[in-house]
CSV table of C-alpha atoms in Angstrom, one decimal:
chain,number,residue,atom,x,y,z
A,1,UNK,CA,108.5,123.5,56.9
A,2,UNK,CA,108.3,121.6,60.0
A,3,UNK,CA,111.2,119.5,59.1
A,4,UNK,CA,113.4,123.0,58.4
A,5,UNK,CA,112.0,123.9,62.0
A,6,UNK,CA,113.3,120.9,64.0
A,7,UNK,CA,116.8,121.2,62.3
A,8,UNK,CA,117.3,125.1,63.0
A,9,UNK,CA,116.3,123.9,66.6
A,10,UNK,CA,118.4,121.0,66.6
A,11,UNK,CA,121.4,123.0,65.5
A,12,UNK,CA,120.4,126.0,67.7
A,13,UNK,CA,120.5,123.3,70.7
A,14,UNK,CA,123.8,121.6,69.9
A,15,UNK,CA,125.8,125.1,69.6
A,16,UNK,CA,124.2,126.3,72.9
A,17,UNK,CA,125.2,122.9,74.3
A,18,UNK,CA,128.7,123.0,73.0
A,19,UNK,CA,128.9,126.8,74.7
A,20,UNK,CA,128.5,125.5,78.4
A,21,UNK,CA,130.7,122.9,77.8
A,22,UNK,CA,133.4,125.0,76.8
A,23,UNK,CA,133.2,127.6,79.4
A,24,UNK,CA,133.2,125.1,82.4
A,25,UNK,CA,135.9,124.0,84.1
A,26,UNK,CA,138.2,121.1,84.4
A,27,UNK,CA,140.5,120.1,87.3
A,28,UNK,CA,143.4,121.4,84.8
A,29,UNK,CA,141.4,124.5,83.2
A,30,UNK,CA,139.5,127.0,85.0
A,31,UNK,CA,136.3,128.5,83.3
A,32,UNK,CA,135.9,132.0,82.2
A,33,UNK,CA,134.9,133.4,85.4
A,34,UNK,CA,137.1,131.6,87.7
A,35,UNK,CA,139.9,133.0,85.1
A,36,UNK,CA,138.7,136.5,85.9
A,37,UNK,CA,138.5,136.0,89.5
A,38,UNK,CA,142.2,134.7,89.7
A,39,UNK,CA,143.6,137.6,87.8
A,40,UNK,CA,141.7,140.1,90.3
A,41,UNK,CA,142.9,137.9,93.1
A,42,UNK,CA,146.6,138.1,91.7
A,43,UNK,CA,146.5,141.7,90.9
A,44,UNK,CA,145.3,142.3,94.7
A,45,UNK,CA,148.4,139.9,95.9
A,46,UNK,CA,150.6,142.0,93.9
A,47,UNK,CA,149.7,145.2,95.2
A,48,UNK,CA,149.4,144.3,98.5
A,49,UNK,CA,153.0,142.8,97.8
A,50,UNK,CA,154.1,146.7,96.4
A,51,UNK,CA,152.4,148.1,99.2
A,52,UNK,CA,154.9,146.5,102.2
A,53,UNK,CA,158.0,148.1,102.6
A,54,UNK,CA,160.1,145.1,103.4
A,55,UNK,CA,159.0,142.3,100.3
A,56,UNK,CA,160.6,143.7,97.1
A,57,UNK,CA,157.7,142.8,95.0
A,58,UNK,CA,159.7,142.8,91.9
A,59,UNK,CA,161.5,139.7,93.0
A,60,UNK,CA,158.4,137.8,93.9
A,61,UNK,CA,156.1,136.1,91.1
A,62,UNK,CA,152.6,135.8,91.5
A,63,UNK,CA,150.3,133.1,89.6
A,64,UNK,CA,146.7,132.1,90.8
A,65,UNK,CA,144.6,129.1,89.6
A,66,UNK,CA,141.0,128.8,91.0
A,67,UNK,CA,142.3,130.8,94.3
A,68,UNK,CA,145.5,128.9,95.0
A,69,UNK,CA,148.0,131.1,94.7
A,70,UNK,CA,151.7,130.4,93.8
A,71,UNK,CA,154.8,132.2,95.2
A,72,UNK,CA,158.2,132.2,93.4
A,73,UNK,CA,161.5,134.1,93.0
A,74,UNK,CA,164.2,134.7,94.7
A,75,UNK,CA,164.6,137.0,98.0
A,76,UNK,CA,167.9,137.9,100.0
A,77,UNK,CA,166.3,136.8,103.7
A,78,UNK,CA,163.6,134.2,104.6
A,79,UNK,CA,161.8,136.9,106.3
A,80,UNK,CA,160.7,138.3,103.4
A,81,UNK,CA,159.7,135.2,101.4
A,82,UNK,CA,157.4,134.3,104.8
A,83,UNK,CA,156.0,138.2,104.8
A,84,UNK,CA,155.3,138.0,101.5
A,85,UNK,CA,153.1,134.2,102.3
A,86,UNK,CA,151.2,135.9,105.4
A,87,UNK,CA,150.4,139.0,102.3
A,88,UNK,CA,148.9,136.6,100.2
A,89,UNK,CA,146.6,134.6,102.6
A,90,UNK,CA,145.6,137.9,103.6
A,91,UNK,CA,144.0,138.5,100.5
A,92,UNK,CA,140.1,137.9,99.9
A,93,UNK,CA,139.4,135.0,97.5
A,94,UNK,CA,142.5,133.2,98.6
A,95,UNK,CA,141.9,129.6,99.5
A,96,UNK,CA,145.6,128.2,100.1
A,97,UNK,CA,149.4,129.7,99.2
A,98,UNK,CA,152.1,127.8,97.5
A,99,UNK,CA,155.6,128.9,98.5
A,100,UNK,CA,158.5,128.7,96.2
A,101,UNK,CA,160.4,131.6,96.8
A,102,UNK,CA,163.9,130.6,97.4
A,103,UNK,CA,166.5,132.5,99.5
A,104,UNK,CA,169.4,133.6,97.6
């Protein structure tokens, strides 16, 4: 009985373990939360991106990863690619913006 005892622990132990090790993070995978904070982050750069009259959001691409957000597309003036850079470090939870929106 005591032997049955140790094993159920011992296998109760090893899935827990293998749980935290899946839902941390890596330098090239962000864990579960982090995941859910960049999509709230990126919905929030989007919006704010709808919300200014001069970026045409539909021609800018937003991607986050652990709060570094990415810019990309294509705009018609480099005005709107550097509006749409000052939007997204305006956003809460941002820590640093990538720019590769290219002027057509």
């Amino acid at each position: 009985m005591k032997i049955a005892k140790s094993i159920i622990s011992a296998a109760i132990f090893a899935t827990v373990a293998i749980t935290a090790v899946g839902c941390s993070s890596t330098n090239k995978q962000a864990s579960t939360g982090e995941y859910v904070d960049d999509a709230v982050i990126t919905t929030k750069v989007k919006a704010a991106l709808i919300n200014d009259p001069n970026v045409k959001a539909r021609e800018v691409n937003v991607e986050t990863f652990k709060g570094d957000v990415q810019l990309s597309g294509f705009v018609a003036d480099a005005r709107d690619a550097q509006r749409a850079v000052e939007i997204a470090r305006g956003v809460k939870g941002v820590t640093a913006v990538k720019n590769d929106i290219r002027v057509k």
